[in-house]
Coordinates of C-alpha atoms and ligand atoms in Angstrom, one line a residue:
Chain A
X7 CA 0.0 0.0 -0.1
X8 CA 2.8 2.5 0.8
X9 CA 4.3 2.2 -2.7
X10 CA 1.1 3.2 -4.6
X11 CA 0.4 5.9 -1.9
X12 CA 3.7 7.5 -2.3
X13 CA 3.3 7.4 -6.1
X14 CA 0.0 9.3 -5.9
X15 CA 1.4 11.9 -3.5
X16 CA 4.0 12.7 -6.4
X17 CA 1.4 13.0 -8.9
X18 CA -0.9 15.1 -6.8
X19 CA 2.0 17.4 -5.8
X20 CA 3.0 17.9 -9.4
X21 CA -0.5 18.9 -10.4
X22 CA -0.6 21.5 -7.7
X23 CA 2.8 23.0 -7.9
X24 CA 2.5 23.1 -11.7
X25 CA -1.2 24.4 -11.5
X26 CA -1.9 26.8 -14.2
X27 CA -4.7 27.1 -16.6
X28 CA -4.1 23.8 -18.2
X29 CA -4.6 21.9 -15.0
X30 CA -7.9 23.5 -14.2
X31 CA -10.4 21.5 -12.5
X32 CA -11.5 23.3 -9.4
X33 CA -11.1 27.0 -9.3
X34 CA -11.2 29.8 -6.8
X35 CA -12.8 33.1 -7.7
X36 CA -10.7 36.0 -6.5
X37 CA -11.7 39.6 -5.8
X38 CA -11.4 40.5 -9.7
X39 CA -12.5 37.2 -11.1
X40 CA -9.1 35.6 -11.1
X41 CA -9.0 31.8 -10.5
X42 CA -6.6 29.6 -9.0
X43 CA -6.6 26.2 -10.5
X44 CA -6.0 22.5 -9.4
X45 CA -7.0 19.4 -10.9
X46 CA -9.4 17.2 -8.8
X47 CA -10.2 13.6 -8.7
X48 CA -13.7 12.3 -7.9
X49 CA -15.2 8.7 -7.5
X50 CA -18.8 8.0 -8.0
X51 CA -19.6 4.5 -6.7
X52 CA -22.9 3.0 -7.1
X53 CA -23.9 -0.2 -5.3
X54 CA -27.2 -1.7 -4.2
X55 CA -29.1 1.5 -5.1
X56 CA -26.7 3.7 -2.9
X57 CA -24.7 6.3 -4.5
X58 CA -21.3 7.0 -2.8
X59 CA -19.3 10.1 -3.8
X60 CA -15.8 10.7 -2.8
X61 CA -13.8 13.8 -3.5
X62 CA -11.3 16.0 -1.7
X63 CA -10.5 19.5 -1.0
X64 CA -7.0 20.4 -1.5
X65 CA -5.1 22.9 0.7
X66 CA -2.8 25.2 -1.2
X67 CA -1.4 27.3 1.5
X68 CA -3.7 30.4 1.6
X69 CA -5.2 31.8 4.8
X70 CA -8.9 33.2 4.9
X71 CA -12.0 31.2 4.1
X72 CA -13.0 29.9 0.6
X73 CA -16.1 28.1 -0.2
X74 CA -17.8 25.9 -2.7
X75 CA -21.3 25.2 -3.8
X76 CA -22.1 21.7 -5.1
X77 CA -25.4 20.4 -6.5
X78 CA -26.7 17.3 -5.0
X79 CA -28.9 14.8 -6.6
X80 CA -30.9 14.3 -3.2
X81 CA -30.5 14.5 0.4
X82 CA -27.5 12.6 1.7
X83 CA -28.0 10.2 4.5
X84 CA -24.4 10.6 5.6
X85 CA -21.7 13.2 5.1
X86 CA -18.5 12.1 6.6
X87 CA -14.7 12.2 6.0
X88 CA -13.7 10.2 3.2
X89 CA -11.2 7.2 3.1
X90 CA -7.5 8.1 3.4
X91 CA -6.4 6.6 0.2
X92 CA -9.3 5.8 -2.0
X93 CA -8.9 8.7 -4.6
X94 CA -5.1 8.1 -4.7
X95 CA -5.6 4.4 -5.2
X96 CA -7.9 5.1 -8.2
X97 CA -5.4 7.3 -9.7
X98 CA -2.7 4.7 -9.2
X99 CA -4.9 2.1 -10.8
X100 CA -4.9 3.8 -14.1
X101 CA -1.4 5.1 -14.2
X102 CA 1.7 3.3 -15.6
X103 CA 3.7 1.8 -12.7
X104 CA 6.0 4.3 -11.1
X105 CA 6.5 2.7 -7.7
X106 CA 10.2 3.1 -7.9
X107 CA 10.0 6.8 -8.8
X108 CA 7.6 7.4 -6.0
X109 CA 9.8 5.8 -3.4
X110 CA 12.5 8.0 -4.6
X111 CA 10.6 11.1 -5.1
X112 CA 8.2 11.3 -2.0
X113 CA 10.9 12.7 0.2
X114 CA 11.2 15.7 -1.8
X115 CA 7.7 16.6 -2.0
X116 CA 6.3 17.9 0.9
X117 CA -36.1 23.3 -6.0
X118 CA -37.6 26.3 -6.3
X119 CA -38.6 27.4 -2.9
X120 CA -38.4 31.2 -2.0
X121 CA -35.6 30.6 0.3
X122 CA -33.2 27.9 0.8
X123 CA -33.8 25.4 3.8
X124 CA -30.9 23.9 5.7
X125 CA -31.2 20.2 5.7
X126 CA -28.0 19.1 7.2
X127 CA -24.7 20.4 8.6
X128 CA -21.4 18.6 9.2
X129 CA -17.9 19.6 9.8
X130 CA -15.0 17.6 8.5
X131 CA -11.5 18.8 9.4
X132 CA -11.3 22.5 8.2
X133 CA -14.5 22.2 6.0
X134 CA -18.0 23.4 7.3
X135 CA -20.5 21.6 5.2
X136 CA -24.2 22.5 4.7
X137 CA -26.7 20.7 2.6
X138 CA -29.3 22.9 1.4
X139 CA -32.8 22.6 -0.3
X140 CA -33.9 25.3 -2.8
X141 CA -34.0 26.5 -6.3
X142 CA -31.1 28.3 -7.9
X143 CA -32.0 31.7 -6.8
X144 CA -32.7 30.6 -3.4
X145 CA -29.4 28.8 -2.8
X146 CA -27.7 31.7 -4.5
X147 CA -29.3 34.1 -2.1
X148 CA -28.2 31.8 0.8
X149 CA -24.6 31.6 -0.5
X150 CA -24.4 35.5 -1.0
X151 CA -25.9 36.0 2.7
X152 CA -23.2 33.8 4.0
X153 CA -20.3 35.4 2.3
X154 CA -20.0 33.7 -1.0
X155 CA -18.8 35.8 -3.9
X156 CA -20.6 34.1 -6.8
X157 CA -19.2 34.5 -10.5
X158 CA -21.3 36.0 -13.1
X159 CA -22.2 32.5 -14.6
X160 CA -23.5 31.3 -11.3
X161 CA -27.0 32.2 -11.6
X162 CA -27.4 30.4 -14.9
X163 CA -25.5 27.3 -13.6
X164 CA -27.4 27.2 -10.4
X165 CA -30.6 27.2 -12.4
X166 CA -29.2 24.6 -14.7
X167 CA -28.9 22.2 -12.0
X168 CA -31.8 23.2 -9.8
X169 CA -34.3 22.4 -12.5
X170 CA -33.2 18.8 -12.1
X171 CA -32.3 18.8 -8.4
X172 CA -33.0 21.4 -5.8
X173 CA -30.5 20.0 -3.4
X174 CA -27.0 21.6 -3.2
X175 CA -24.2 21.5 -0.8
X176 CA -22.2 24.4 0.5
X177 CA -18.7 24.0 1.8
X178 CA -16.5 26.6 3.5
X179 CA -12.8 25.8 3.7
X180 CA -11.0 27.6 6.6
X181 CA -7.5 28.2 5.3
X182 CA -6.4 29.4 8.7
X183 CA -7.7 26.5 10.6
X184 CA -6.1 24.1 8.1
X185 CA -2.9 26.0 8.7
X186 CA -3.2 25.9 12.4
X187 CA -3.9 22.0 12.2
X188 CA -0.6 21.5 10.3
X189 CA -2.0 20.7 6.8
X190 CA 0.6 20.9 4.1
X191 CA 0.6 22.2 0.7
X192 CA -1.4 19.9 -1.4
X193 CA -3.1 18.0 1.4
X194 CA -6.6 17.0 0.9
X195 CA -9.5 16.6 3.0
X196 CA -11.5 13.7 1.6
X197 CA -15.4 13.9 1.7
X198 CA -17.7 10.9 1.4
X199 CA -21.4 11.3 0.6
X200 CA -23.9 8.5 0.8
X201 CA -27.0 9.1 -1.3
X202 CA -29.7 6.7 -2.0
X203 CA -30.9 6.9 -5.7
X204 CA -32.0 4.8 -8.5
X205 CA -29.9 6.1 -11.4
X206 CA -26.5 7.9 -11.0
X207 CA -25.3 10.9 -12.9
X208 CA -22.2 13.1 -12.8
X209 CA -22.3 17.1 -13.2
X210 CA -19.7 18.1 -15.4
X211 CA -20.7 21.6 -16.5
X212 CA -20.3 22.9 -13.0
X213 CA -16.6 22.3 -13.4
X214 CA -16.4 25.4 -15.6
X215 CA -18.2 27.7 -13.2
X216 CA -16.3 30.9 -12.9
X217 CA -14.1 30.2 -15.8
X218 CA -13.6 31.9 -19.0
X219 CA -15.1 30.2 -22.1
X220 CA -11.7 29.4 -23.5
X221 CA -10.1 28.1 -20.3
X222 CA -9.6 24.5 -20.2
X223 CA -11.1 22.3 -17.7
X224 CA -9.6 19.0 -16.7
X225 CA -10.8 16.4 -14.3
X226 CA -10.4 12.8 -13.6
X227 CA -13.7 11.0 -12.9
X228 CA -13.9 7.3 -11.8
X229 CA -17.0 5.1 -11.7
X230 CA -17.5 2.0 -9.9
X231 CA -20.8 0.2 -10.8
X232 CA -22.2 -3.4 -10.4
X233 CA -22.1 -3.7 -14.2
X234 CA -20.6 -2.1 -17.2
X235 CA -22.6 1.2 -17.6
X236 CA -23.9 3.0 -20.7
X237 CA -22.8 6.7 -20.6
X238 CA -24.0 9.9 -22.4
X239 CA -22.4 11.8 -23.8
X240 CA -19.3 10.1 -25.3
X241 CA -19.3 10.0 -29.1
X242 CA -18.6 13.2 -30.7
X243 CA -17.7 15.0 -27.5
X244 CA -13.9 15.5 -27.8
X245 CA -13.9 17.2 -24.2
X246 CA -14.8 13.8 -22.5
X247 CA -13.1 10.6 -23.1
X248 CA -13.5 7.0 -21.8
X249 CA -10.0 6.1 -20.8
X250 CA -10.6 2.8 -19.2
X251 CA -13.5 0.5 -19.0
X252 CA -13.0 -2.9 -17.4
X253 CA -13.8 -5.3 -14.6
X254 CA -12.2 -3.7 -11.5
X255 CA -9.1 -5.7 -10.4
X256 CA -9.3 -7.8 -7.2
X257 CA -6.5 -5.7 -5.8
X258 CA -8.2 -2.4 -6.4
X259 CA -11.4 -3.4 -4.8
X260 CA -9.7 -5.0 -1.8
X261 CA -7.7 -1.7 -1.2
X262 CA -10.8 0.4 -1.5
X263 CA -12.8 -1.9 0.6
X264 CA -10.2 -1.6 3.4
X265 CA -10.2 2.0 3.6
X266 CA -12.1 4.3 6.0
X267 CA -15.8 4.1 5.5
X268 CA -15.5 2.3 2.2
X269 CA -16.5 -1.2 3.2
X270 CA -19.5 -0.7 0.9
X271 CA -17.0 -1.4 -1.8
X272 CA -17.5 -5.3 -2.8
X273 CA -14.4 -7.2 -3.3
X274 CA -15.3 -8.6 -6.4
X275 CA -17.5 -8.1 -9.7
X276 CA -17.4 -4.3 -10.0
X277 CA -16.9 -2.5 -13.1
X278 CA -14.3 0.5 -13.3
X279 CA -14.9 3.2 -15.6
X280 CA -12.2 6.0 -15.8
X281 CA -13.2 9.3 -17.7
X282 CA -11.1 12.4 -18.6
X283 CA -12.5 15.7 -18.9
X284 CA -10.4 18.0 -21.1
X285 CA -12.6 20.6 -22.5
X286 CA -12.8 24.4 -22.7
X287 CA -15.2 25.7 -20.2
X288 CA -17.4 27.2 -22.9
X289 CA -17.8 23.8 -24.5
X290 CA -18.5 22.0 -21.2
X291 CA -22.3 22.4 -21.1
X292 CA -23.4 19.0 -20.3
X293 CA -23.3 16.3 -17.5
X294 CA -22.5 12.7 -17.5
X295 CA -25.6 10.4 -17.5
X296 CA -25.2 6.9 -16.6
X297 CA -27.3 4.0 -17.0
X298 CA -25.9 1.5 -14.3
X299 CA -28.7 -1.1 -14.7
X300 CA -27.8 -2.5 -18.0
X301 CA -30.6 -0.9 -20.0
X302 CA -28.2 0.9 -22.4
X303 CA -30.5 4.0 -22.0
X304 CA -28.6 6.8 -20.3
X305 CA -30.9 9.8 -20.2
X306 CA -30.4 13.0 -22.2
X307 CA -32.2 14.7 -19.8
X308 CA -29.8 13.7 -16.9
X309 CA -27.0 14.8 -19.1
X310 CA -28.5 18.3 -19.2
X311 CA -29.4 18.2 -22.8
X312 CA -32.1 20.5 -24.3
X313 CA -34.3 19.0 -26.9
X314 CA -32.2 20.3 -29.7
X315 CA -29.0 18.7 -28.1
X316 CA -30.6 15.2 -27.8
X317 CA -30.0 14.3 -31.4
X318 CA -26.1 15.4 -31.2
X319 CA -25.8 13.6 -27.8
X320 CA -26.7 10.3 -29.1
X321 CA -30.3 10.3 -30.0
X322 CA -31.5 8.6 -26.9
X323 CA -35.1 9.5 -26.0
X324 CA -35.2 11.4 -22.7
X325 CA -37.8 10.5 -19.9
X326 CA -41.4 11.3 -20.6
X327 CA -41.6 13.3 -17.5
X328 CA -38.2 14.7 -16.3
X329 CA -39.6 15.4 -12.8
X330 CA -39.9 11.8 -12.2
X331 CA -36.5 10.9 -13.3
X332 CA -33.9 10.1 -10.8
X333 CA -30.2 10.5 -10.7
X334 CA -27.4 11.8 -8.8
X335 CA -24.7 14.2 -9.8
X336 CA -21.3 15.0 -8.6
X337 CA -19.9 18.3 -8.9
X338 CA -16.7 20.3 -8.5
X339 CA -17.2 24.1 -7.9
X340 CA -15.1 26.3 -6.2
X341 CA -16.3 30.0 -5.3
X342 CA -14.7 32.5 -3.2
X343 CA -16.0 33.4 0.2
X344 CA -14.6 36.2 2.2
X345 CA -11.6 35.7 0.1
X346 CA -8.2 37.0 0.2
X347 CA -6.4 36.0 -3.0
X348 CA -4.6 32.7 -3.4
X349 CA -5.2 29.2 -2.2
X350 CA -7.8 26.8 -3.5
X351 CA -10.4 24.3 -2.3
X352 CA -11.8 21.8 -4.4
X353 CA -15.0 19.9 -3.7
X354 CA -17.1 17.4 -5.5
X355 CA -20.6 16.4 -4.6
X356 CA -23.2 14.1 -5.5
X357 CA -26.6 15.1 -6.5
X358 CA -29.8 13.1 -7.0
X359 CA -32.8 14.1 -8.7
X360 CA -36.4 13.1 -7.4
Chain B
X3 CA -39.4 63.2 -28.7
X4 CA -37.8 65.6 -31.1
X5 CA -41.1 67.4 -31.3
X6 CA -40.9 67.7 -27.4
X7 CA -37.5 69.0 -27.4
X8 CA -38.6 71.6 -30.0
X9 CA -41.4 72.7 -27.8
X10 CA -38.9 72.9 -24.7
X11 CA -36.8 75.0 -26.9
X12 CA -39.5 77.3 -28.1
X13 CA -40.5 77.7 -24.5
X14 CA -37.0 78.8 -23.3
X15 CA -36.9 81.2 -26.2
X16 CA -40.0 82.7 -25.0
X17 CA -38.8 83.0 -21.6
X18 CA -35.7 84.7 -22.7
X19 CA -37.6 87.2 -24.7
X20 CA -40.0 87.7 -21.8
X21 CA -37.3 88.6 -19.6
X22 CA -35.9 91.4 -21.7
X23 CA -39.1 92.7 -23.3
X24 CA -41.5 92.6 -20.3
X25 CA -41.2 93.3 -16.7
X26 CA -43.3 90.4 -15.6
X27 CA -41.9 87.2 -13.8
X28 CA -39.9 84.8 -16.1
X29 CA -41.7 82.1 -17.6
X30 CA -40.2 78.7 -16.4
X31 CA -39.2 76.3 -19.0
X32 CA -41.4 73.5 -19.9
X33 CA -39.9 70.2 -18.4
X34 CA -39.1 67.6 -20.7
X35 CA -40.1 64.1 -19.4
X36 CA -37.1 61.6 -19.7
X37 CA -37.6 58.6 -22.1
X38 CA -38.2 55.8 -19.7
X39 CA -36.5 52.4 -20.4
X40 CA -37.1 49.2 -18.4
X41 CA -34.1 46.9 -18.1
X42 CA -34.3 43.3 -16.6
X43 CA -31.2 41.5 -15.5
X44 CA -31.3 37.7 -15.7
X45 CA -28.4 35.2 -15.6
X46 CA -26.0 38.2 -15.8
X47 CA -27.2 39.5 -19.0
X48 CA -29.4 42.7 -19.8
X49 CA -32.7 42.3 -21.3
X50 CA -33.0 43.8 -23.8
X51 CA -29.5 44.1 -24.9
X52 CA -30.0 46.5 -27.6
X53 CA -31.8 49.9 -27.1
X54 CA -32.9 52.4 -29.8
X55 CA -33.0 55.8 -28.4
X56 CA -33.3 59.6 -29.5
X57 CA -30.0 61.1 -29.8
X58 CA -29.4 63.6 -27.0
X59 CA -32.4 62.5 -24.9
X60 CA -32.6 62.4 -21.3
X61 CA -33.3 58.6 -20.5
X62 CA -34.3 57.2 -17.2
X63 CA -33.3 53.6 -16.9
X64 CA -35.1 51.5 -14.6
X65 CA -33.4 48.2 -14.0
X66 CA -34.5 45.3 -12.1
X67 CA -32.0 42.6 -10.9
X68 CA -33.7 39.1 -10.8
X69 CA -30.4 37.2 -10.1
X70 CA -29.2 36.0 -6.7
X71 CA -26.0 38.1 -7.1
X72 CA -25.4 41.9 -7.3
X73 CA -24.9 43.8 -10.4
X74 CA -24.7 47.5 -11.5
X75 CA -25.5 49.5 -14.4
X76 CA -23.2 51.8 -16.2
X77 CA -24.3 53.9 -19.0
X78 CA -21.5 55.9 -20.9
X79 CA -18.8 56.2 -23.4
X80 CA -15.7 54.1 -23.6
X81 CA -13.9 56.2 -21.1
X82 CA -16.5 55.7 -18.7
X83 CA -16.6 51.9 -19.2
X84 CA -12.9 51.6 -18.9
X85 CA -13.0 53.5 -15.7
X86 CA -15.3 51.0 -14.2
X87 CA -13.9 48.1 -15.8
X88 CA -10.4 48.7 -14.6
X89 CA -10.9 51.0 -11.6
X90 CA -11.7 50.2 -8.1
X91 CA -14.5 52.6 -7.4
X92 CA -17.5 50.9 -6.0
X93 CA -19.8 53.9 -5.5
X94 CA -21.9 55.1 -8.2
X95 CA -23.6 58.6 -7.8
X96 CA -22.9 60.0 -11.1
X97 CA -25.8 60.2 -13.7
X98 CA -26.1 56.8 -15.6
X99 CA -24.3 54.9 -12.9
X100 CA -26.1 52.7 -10.2
X101 CA -25.5 49.7 -8.2
X102 CA -28.4 47.0 -8.4
X103 CA -28.4 44.6 -5.5
X104 CA -29.9 41.2 -6.0
X105 CA -33.7 41.3 -6.1
X106 CA -33.7 45.2 -6.2
X107 CA -35.1 47.8 -8.7
X108 CA -32.9 51.0 -9.2
X109 CA -33.1 54.0 -11.3
X110 CA -30.8 56.5 -13.0
X111 CA -31.0 59.1 -15.5
X112 CA -28.4 60.2 -18.1
X113 CA -28.4 62.0 -21.4
X114 CA -27.5 59.7 -24.1
X115 CA -24.8 60.3 -26.7
X116 CA -22.9 59.0 -29.4
X117 CA -20.7 56.0 -28.2
X118 CA -22.7 55.2 -25.3
X119 CA -23.2 51.6 -24.2
X120 CA -24.5 50.0 -21.0
X121 CA -22.7 47.4 -19.0
X122 CA -21.9 46.0 -15.6
X123 CA -18.3 45.9 -14.5
X124 CA -18.3 43.7 -11.5
X125 CA -15.5 41.4 -11.6
X126 CA -15.8 39.1 -14.7
X127 CA -19.4 40.3 -15.5
X128 CA -18.4 42.3 -18.6
X129 CA -16.3 39.7 -20.2
X130 CA -19.2 37.2 -19.4
X131 CA -21.3 39.4 -21.8
X132 CA -23.1 41.9 -19.4
X133 CA -23.2 44.8 -21.7
X134 CA -25.8 46.4 -24.1
X135 CA -25.9 48.4 -27.3
X136 CA -27.3 51.8 -27.5
X137 CA -28.4 52.9 -31.1
X138 CA -29.3 56.6 -31.6
X139 CA -31.9 57.6 -33.9
Ligands
CU7 CU1 -23.2 42.2 -13.2

């Protein structure tokens, strides 16, 4: 275990230290709209009708408070600290073997209600998490009233998600508290959300929140499902690629299963999908719909497609009544809160639609 | 509107004449009501984003912000727009300049001239497309 963990520490640190516009996945909106970037990795696992979403905030050394708002597909039954190595182990699974390099290098790298309703609060490390129910405007109001500085595209993006799911999670990352507790540059705080749902989906559009249209958005998305899923969109979308689609290895499942709060992962018979997002923010106008039940019918509606986009996205008919569709979504959004410049918090979230 | 302006100018001329030819009190100028324009802000864009207005007219902009974030309305020429885009002044008390908090309706008046546009210069808003064109007729 130590060998692969060391390897991913190197990979993560490289991404952070070299973070420029090309390594964008999470961003922090500064006082004049500037964005600090870092690449973020998320896992969306789906087993026995339960969605497990795991992601991490990365500490980049700044003081002050920073926040994030994430659309959720439904009300989480549990919000807790994520496992210690799950995300790193997944990255390791899809990277070429670099164990020797790691051993050598590790030592060098340090709805639409009028107002939003608070459903659940939790504190994980330096993160204060609040699950909200409300439409895009209500959640935007709540965020503004709680010190979030929302970028100009936030109203449209919040509405984009609220029409499918009126559940969001707001996170505030206290950089000063992180410093006080000895967090190091690049340290992540993993978050694990447990969300019952019948059909998973992953929000991608939200990754571009606060970005200029030409800025590149990069992200790694891992899916663990009981069987090989059908995904939408893939064909004809150069910004989203399926890099790996295979039966999950026994060693991977065992490593994940043994991580903190990850015993829901079966130790056999799971399917691993690894997708890369590499797209200009202006082109990332869709989400990732997943049919995890073997029906080969991922919902265009769950992918955020309008009627005129369905044909481009694969021509799969949407649900007759979208309001009855169910799905969860995972998102990565980082917005500034009370922000002095610098630093970054990245957060992914899962959302389900009722 | 041109006709109204003409009437106002005529009234001013009469008043001036009256002041010199007669001993009675001066005749006050006939006030010219401003042209009123209703603007809506939705998803960080102005609706409408093109206005056709009489050249030299006094225009009252009534702007309603339906977004959950704050905005502003700045009506003016390039120099005015640049001053707000690249400056740090958050106070707007000049004609044609007003902050519009989330959910609020605000009003400002300004005489529109050649080269005017309207925009919001909160960070990133102009680049996002929060601007409108004024065509004079
Ligand atoms: Cu604005």
